[in-house]
PDB file of C-alpha atoms in Angstrom:
ATOM      1  CA  MET P 284       2.319 -20.059  60.095  1.00  0.00           C
ATOM      2  CA  MET P 285       6.699 -19.927  60.358  1.00  0.00           C
ATOM      3  CA  HIS P 286       7.309 -16.209  59.851  1.00  0.00           C
ATOM      4  CA  ARG P 287      11.547 -14.612  59.986  1.00  0.00           C
ATOM      5  CA  LEU P 288      12.904 -13.832  63.193  1.00  0.00           C
ATOM      6  CA  ILE P 289      16.318 -13.220  63.937  1.00  0.00           C
ATOM      7  CA  MET P 290      19.544 -13.578  61.925  1.00  0.00           C
ATOM      8  CA  ALA P 291      20.567 -17.211  64.226  1.00  0.00           C
ATOM      9  CA  ALA P 292      23.920 -14.768  63.750  1.00  0.00           C
ATOM     10  CA  ASP P 293      23.123 -12.472  66.324  1.00  0.00           C
ATOM     11  CA  VAL P 294      21.927 -14.339  68.994  1.00  0.00           C
ATOM     12  CA  GLU P 295      25.680 -15.596  70.491  1.00  0.00           C
ATOM     13  CA  VAL P 296      25.872 -19.135  72.902  1.00  0.00           C
ATOM     14  CA  GLY P 297      23.863 -17.314  76.131  1.00  0.00           C
ATOM     15  CA  SER P 298      22.450 -14.775  75.141  1.00  0.00           C
ATOM     16  CA  ILE P 299      19.299 -13.200  74.962  1.00  0.00           C
ATOM     17  CA  VAL P 300      17.544 -11.423  72.350  1.00  0.00           C
ATOM     18  CA  GLY P 301      14.498  -9.975  71.915  1.00  0.00           C
ATOM     19  CA  ALA P 302      12.436  -9.502  68.494  1.00  0.00           C
ATOM     20  CA  ASP P 303       8.867  -7.704  67.238  1.00  0.00           C
ATOM     21  CA  LEU P 304       6.320 -10.487  65.835  1.00  0.00           C
ATOM     22  CA  PRO P 305       4.482  -9.071  63.073  1.00  0.00           C
ATOM     23  CA  ASP P 306       1.185  -8.244  64.111  1.00  0.00           C
ATOM     24  CA  GLY P 307       3.491  -6.123  67.959  1.00  0.00           C
ATOM     25  CA  ARG P 308       3.485  -8.738  70.467  1.00  0.00           C
ATOM     26  CA  ARG P 309       7.395  -9.016  71.426  1.00  0.00           C
ATOM     27  CA  VAL P 310       9.148 -12.189  72.230  1.00  0.00           C
ATOM     28  CA  ALA P 311      12.358 -12.797  73.307  1.00  0.00           C
ATOM     29  CA  VAL P 312      14.791 -15.271  71.403  1.00  0.00           C
ATOM     30  CA  TYR P 313      17.326 -17.396  73.712  1.00  0.00           C
ATOM     31  CA  ASN P 314      20.744 -19.856  71.980  1.00  0.00           C
ATOM     32  CA  THR P 315      20.752 -22.271  75.122  1.00  0.00           C
ATOM     33  CA  GLY P 316      25.037 -23.337  73.522  1.00  0.00           C
ATOM     34  CA  GLU P 317      22.756 -26.675  73.007  1.00  0.00           C
ATOM     35  CA  GLY P 318      19.325 -24.680  70.993  1.00  0.00           C
ATOM     36  CA  TYR P 319      17.664 -21.949  69.969  1.00  0.00           C
ATOM     37  CA  TYR P 320      13.897 -21.433  71.864  1.00  0.00           C
ATOM     38  CA  ALA P 321      11.855 -18.493  72.159  1.00  0.00           C
ATOM     39  CA  THR P 322       9.292 -17.520  74.885  1.00  0.00           C
ATOM     40  CA  GLU P 323       6.839 -14.549  75.467  1.00  0.00           C
ATOM     41  CA  ASP P 324       9.385 -11.689  76.124  1.00  0.00           C
ATOM     42  CA  GLN P 325       6.804 -10.573  79.584  1.00  0.00           C
ATOM     43  CA  CYS P 326       7.659 -12.134  82.812  1.00  0.00           C
ATOM     44  CA  THR P 327       4.497 -13.795  83.864  1.00  0.00           C
ATOM     45  CA  HIS P 328       5.262 -12.637  87.746  1.00  0.00           C
ATOM     46  CA  GLY P 329       5.641  -8.895  86.807  1.00  0.00           C
ATOM     47  CA  LYS P 330       5.878  -6.348  83.819  1.00  0.00           C
ATOM     48  CA  ALA P 331      10.882  -7.224  84.011  1.00  0.00           C
ATOM     49  CA  SER P 332      11.484  -7.994  79.992  1.00  0.00           C
ATOM     50  CA  LEU P 333      13.215 -11.592  79.690  1.00  0.00           C
ATOM     51  CA  SER P 334      15.219 -10.047  76.739  1.00  0.00           C
ATOM     52  CA  GLU P 335      16.529  -7.438  78.220  1.00  0.00           C
ATOM     53  CA  GLU P 336      17.047  -7.694  82.020  1.00  0.00           C
ATOM     54  CA  GLY P 337      16.639 -11.873  82.008  1.00  0.00           C
ATOM     55  CA  ILE P 338      20.135 -13.593  82.689  1.00  0.00           C
ATOM     56  CA  LEU P 339      20.116 -16.670  80.623  1.00  0.00           C
ATOM     57  CA  ASP P 340      21.908 -20.101  82.157  1.00  0.00           C
ATOM     58  CA  GLY P 341      21.988 -23.375  80.281  1.00  0.00           C
ATOM     59  CA  CYS P 342      17.659 -23.113  79.388  1.00  0.00           C
ATOM     60  CA  VAL P 343      17.161 -21.040  82.529  1.00  0.00           C
ATOM     61  CA  VAL P 344      16.074 -17.347  83.080  1.00  0.00           C
ATOM     62  CA  GLU P 345      15.840 -16.316  86.087  1.00  0.00           C
ATOM     63  CA  CYS P 346      13.972 -12.387  85.652  1.00  0.00           C
ATOM     64  CA  PRO P 347      15.535  -9.859  87.754  1.00  0.00           C
ATOM     65  CA  TRP P 348      13.265  -8.189  89.726  1.00  0.00           C
ATOM     66  CA  HIS P 349      11.408 -11.171  91.653  1.00  0.00           C
ATOM     67  CA  PHE P 350      14.859 -13.758  90.871  1.00  0.00           C
ATOM     68  CA  GLY P 351      11.577 -15.998  90.121  1.00  0.00           C
ATOM     69  CA  SER P 352      12.426 -17.937  86.261  1.00  0.00           C
ATOM     70  CA  PHE P 353      11.132 -20.102  83.704  1.00  0.00           C
ATOM     71  CA  ASP P 354      12.835 -23.518  81.706  1.00  0.00           C
ATOM     72  CA  VAL P 355      12.754 -21.672  78.074  1.00  0.00           C
ATOM     73  CA  SER P 356      12.810 -25.118  76.430  1.00  0.00           C
ATOM     74  CA  THR P 357       9.154 -25.270  78.204  1.00  0.00           C
ATOM     75  CA  GLY P 358       8.484 -22.127  79.772  1.00  0.00           C
ATOM     76  CA  MET P 359       7.300 -24.212  82.755  1.00  0.00           C
ATOM     77  CA  PRO P 360       8.213 -21.929  86.458  1.00  0.00           C
ATOM     78  CA  LYS P 361      11.236 -22.981  87.671  1.00  0.00           C
ATOM     79  CA  ALA P 362      11.257 -21.355  90.884  1.00  0.00           C
ATOM     80  CA  MET P 363       9.340 -18.976  93.225  1.00  0.00           C
ATOM     81  CA  PRO P 364       7.387 -16.585  92.839  1.00  0.00           C
ATOM     82  CA  CYS P 365       7.089 -17.719  89.197  1.00  0.00           C
ATOM     83  CA  THR P 366       3.700 -19.700  89.128  1.00  0.00           C
ATOM     84  CA  VAL P 367       2.789 -18.924  85.639  1.00  0.00           C
ATOM     85  CA  ALA P 368       3.902 -21.138  82.170  1.00  0.00           C
ATOM     86  CA  LEU P 369       5.709 -18.519  80.012  1.00  0.00           C
ATOM     87  CA  ARG P 370       4.128 -18.849  76.350  1.00  0.00           C
ATOM     88  CA  ILE P 371       6.569 -20.845  74.287  1.00  0.00           C
ATOM     89  CA  TYR P 372       7.639 -19.897  70.642  1.00  0.00           C
ATOM     90  CA  PRO P 373       8.438 -23.173  68.727  1.00  0.00           C
ATOM     91  CA  VAL P 374      12.113 -22.463  66.778  1.00  0.00           C
ATOM     92  CA  THR P 375      13.592 -23.444  63.173  1.00  0.00           C
ATOM     93  CA  GLN P 376      16.673 -22.511  61.670  1.00  0.00           C
ATOM     94  CA  GLU P 377      16.524 -21.716  57.430  1.00  0.00           C
ATOM     95  CA  ASP P 378      19.246 -20.534  56.012  1.00  0.00           C
ATOM     96  CA  GLY P 379      21.078 -18.631  58.979  1.00  0.00           C
ATOM     97  CA  TRP P 380      17.188 -17.267  60.081  1.00  0.00           C
ATOM     98  CA  ILE P 381      15.319 -18.311  63.311  1.00  0.00           C
ATOM     99  CA  MET P 382      12.045 -18.616  62.063  1.00  0.00           C
ATOM    100  CA  ILE P 383       9.610 -18.937  64.896  1.00  0.00           C
ATOM    101  CA  GLU P 384       6.038 -21.005  64.268  1.00  0.00           C
ATOM    102  CA  ILE P 385       3.144 -17.775  64.977  1.00  0.00           C
ATOM    103  CA  ASP P 386      -0.492 -18.051  64.864  1.00  0.00           C
ATOM    104  CA  ALA P 387      -2.323 -16.802  61.041  1.00  0.00           C
TER     105      ALA P 387
END
């Protein structure tokens, strides 16, 4: 099921914005300049919020707690101590909105 998440204009190039899904889960939305991506908001290594504390460089988000990082396009860990992938959510744009695919 597709869900209208956030206005694309609210996610500037190089930024991360947090948003809540209808079931209460929180996601981080990224604008890499080449596209929009969405992952779970919490780092899989610690309890850090990637939308509030993460640093985006291209397609890589770094968690400032322990400096581990992830590829936001795949969710795969890029640097230790992160070893577990982030959950990713497929996104599209429609009428200026970022739409996210969520489980029904």
